[in-house]
Structures are given as structure tokens and as C-alpha cells.
Coordinates of C-alpha atoms in Angstrom, one line a residue:
X297 CA 126.8 134.8 140.1
X298 CA 128.4 131.0 139.8
X299 CA 126.3 129.4 141.9
X300 CA 123.3 131.7 140.5
X301 CA 123.9 130.6 136.8
X302 CA 124.7 126.7 138.6
X303 CA 121.2 127.4 140.3
X304 CA 119.7 128.7 136.9
X305 CA 120.3 125.4 135.6
X306 CA 120.1 122.7 137.7
X307 CA 116.2 122.7 137.6
X308 CA 116.0 122.5 133.4
X309 CA 118.3 119.9 133.7
X310 CA 116.7 118.2 135.9
X311 CA 112.9 117.9 134.7
X312 CA 115.5 117.1 131.0
X313 CA 117.0 114.5 132.7
X314 CA 113.4 112.9 134.1
X315 CA 111.8 113.0 131.2
X316 CA 113.2 110.3 130.6
X317 CA 111.8 108.2 133.1
X318 CA 108.3 108.2 132.6
X319 CA 107.6 111.2 135.6
X320 CA 106.1 113.6 132.4
X321 CA 103.3 111.1 131.1
X322 CA 103.2 106.7 131.0
X323 CA 106.4 104.9 129.3
X324 CA 104.9 103.6 126.2
X325 CA 105.4 100.2 124.2
X326 CA 105.1 99.7 120.7
X327 CA 104.1 96.4 118.9
X328 CA 107.2 95.5 119.0
X329 CA 108.3 95.9 121.8
X330 CA 106.2 92.6 124.0
X331 CA 107.7 92.2 127.4
X332 CA 107.5 95.1 129.8
X333 CA 109.2 96.5 133.1
X334 CA 107.2 98.4 135.3
X335 CA 107.6 99.9 139.0
X336 CA 104.3 99.4 141.4
X337 CA 102.5 102.4 140.8
X338 CA 103.6 103.6 137.4
X339 CA 101.7 103.7 134.4
X340 CA 102.5 102.1 130.8
X341 CA 100.7 102.5 127.9
X342 CA 100.0 99.9 125.4
X343 CA 100.0 101.8 121.3
X344 CA 99.7 99.6 118.2
X345 CA 99.3 101.4 114.9
X346 CA 95.0 101.5 113.5
X347 CA 93.9 102.8 109.8
X348 CA 90.3 103.3 109.9
X349 CA 89.9 102.9 106.0
X350 CA 91.4 99.4 106.7
X351 CA 88.8 98.7 109.4
X352 CA 91.3 97.8 111.9
X353 CA 90.3 97.8 115.4
X354 CA 92.2 96.2 119.3
X355 CA 90.3 95.1 121.8
X356 CA 91.4 94.1 125.4
X357 CA 91.0 90.8 124.8
X358 CA 89.8 87.8 127.4
X359 CA 91.8 86.2 129.8
X360 CA 91.9 89.9 130.7
X361 CA 95.2 90.7 132.7
X362 CA 95.3 90.2 136.6
X363 CA 93.7 93.1 138.1
X364 CA 96.0 92.6 141.3
X365 CA 98.9 93.6 139.1
X366 CA 97.9 95.5 136.5
X367 CA 94.3 97.8 135.7
X368 CA 93.1 99.4 132.5
X369 CA 93.3 103.2 132.9
X370 CA 91.6 103.9 129.7
X371 CA 92.2 103.6 125.8
X372 CA 92.6 106.5 123.4
X373 CA 92.9 107.2 119.8
X374 CA 94.7 109.2 117.1
X375 CA 94.0 109.3 114.0
X376 CA 96.5 111.4 111.6
X377 CA 95.6 114.0 109.3
X378 CA 95.4 112.2 106.1
X379 CA 95.1 115.5 103.8
X380 CA 91.1 115.7 104.4
X381 CA 89.4 112.5 103.5
X382 CA 87.8 111.4 107.0
X383 CA 88.9 107.6 107.8
X384 CA 91.7 107.8 105.1
X385 CA 94.7 107.9 107.3
X386 CA 96.2 106.5 109.9
X387 CA 96.9 106.2 113.5
X388 CA 97.0 104.6 116.8
X389 CA 95.3 103.5 119.5
X390 CA 96.2 102.8 122.6
X391 CA 95.4 101.2 126.4
X392 CA 96.9 102.7 129.3
X393 CA 97.6 100.6 132.2
X394 CA 98.3 101.0 135.8
X395 CA 101.0 98.5 137.6
X396 CA 99.4 98.0 140.8
X397 CA 101.6 95.2 142.9
X398 CA 104.5 93.4 142.2
X399 CA 103.7 91.0 140.0
X400 CA 103.9 89.2 136.3
X401 CA 100.5 89.3 134.3
X402 CA 99.5 88.6 130.2
X403 CA 97.8 91.4 128.4
X404 CA 96.6 89.7 125.4
X405 CA 95.2 92.3 122.2
X406 CA 92.9 90.8 119.5
X407 CA 94.0 92.9 116.2
X408 CA 91.2 92.8 113.4
X409 CA 91.1 94.3 110.3
X410 CA 88.9 94.2 107.6
X411 CA 85.5 94.4 109.7
X412 CA 86.3 90.6 110.5
X413 CA 85.1 91.5 114.4
X414 CA 81.9 93.4 115.4
X415 CA 81.4 95.9 117.0
X416 CA 83.3 99.7 117.4
X417 CA 86.4 100.7 119.2
X418 CA 86.4 100.4 122.5
X419 CA 83.7 97.7 122.5
X420 CA 84.5 93.7 124.0
X421 CA 86.3 91.8 121.3
X422 CA 83.8 89.8 120.6
X423 CA 84.5 85.6 120.5
X424 CA 85.1 84.2 117.4
X425 CA 83.9 81.3 116.0
X426 CA 85.5 77.6 116.3
X427 CA 86.2 78.1 112.1
X428 CA 86.7 81.8 112.9
X429 CA 89.7 81.7 115.8
X430 CA 92.5 84.3 115.0
X431 CA 96.0 83.3 114.3
X432 CA 97.4 82.5 118.3
X433 CA 100.0 85.2 118.2
X434 CA 101.6 87.2 116.2
X435 CA 105.5 87.0 116.2
X436 CA 105.3 90.6 113.3
X437 CA 103.8 93.1 112.2
X438 CA 99.9 93.4 112.7
X439 CA 98.6 93.2 109.6
X440 CA 100.3 89.3 108.5
X441 CA 96.6 88.3 109.2
X442 CA 92.7 89.2 109.0
X443 CA 92.6 88.6 113.9
X444 CA 96.1 87.9 115.6
X445 CA 96.0 88.0 119.5
X446 CA 98.8 90.4 120.3
X447 CA 100.2 88.9 124.1
X448 CA 102.6 91.5 125.7
X449 CA 104.0 90.0 129.3
X450 CA 104.1 92.6 131.6
X451 CA 106.3 92.3 134.7
X452 CA 105.6 94.8 138.0
X453 CA 108.5 95.6 140.2

């Protein structure tokens, strides 16, 4: 009887233990986690706050990450329910990458608010004119400036 109980509990407990290892979805890094370490073959997601009511958008900026190290798998958006006002709530935009080979690369995201960048979600980030250059590297949370670069350092083991 004890062996049956142990066997019955082994699978759910193993699944619970592995859930923290990213086996049930990509590991997610938020805007305050700019150092990413993953194993080759893993997927990971950069999740950044966005609010359509503020005209906030995020773009993968140039220079693009080294394709031998990581590759963009897709982009997504998730807007929170704001009680029926379309575009009034907060939410997130996410960029999912696959780690390809060991190495280190940078992922540069451009944050724009208040219509400071043209184009819609997923469109390539426009090159700002010299008088409109984004803040070089943001160190805090989005919104300190109308346009900012957020740079992630990714190491693939």
C-alpha cells in the first residue's frame, strides 16, 4: 500500500518541482531583470509593461541580437480588463526568444510613449532624428522619458 501511495505522489510532486525550472513555458524576465542566463535550446520571454491609454509601445531596436546566440520567436500583448474602456487599462508586451548556441549578446528594446514613435505594435522601431534621440540607456522603470532604450544582456550556456 505504501509503494502505491509513493508512486501516486511521485508524478505530481515531480511536475511541481519542475514547474519552477521553466519546463512548462518560457522563463519570464521583467524590465528590472536585465541580466539573463539560459541554457542553449531554452526559450525565454522579456515582459515589459505597456498601457494603450498612454500610447506606449515597445520595439526590438537595432542593433539586433546575435542570431547565432538568440532568435526572436514571437511577440505578444496582454491588456488587462479596465471595466469596459477600450485602451484604458494597463498590460504587457512580451518578446519571446530561443537560446541557440553558447555566447553573450545584447537585446535592445525601445520604449516609446505618448505617440513619440510612429508605427504600431510589432512594426520596426523608426530611427529617431538626432534632435529626438531616445534616452541612451534607461536604468529605472519605463516612463522616466518619452523614449528610452532598455538593454538586456543575455548569456547562453
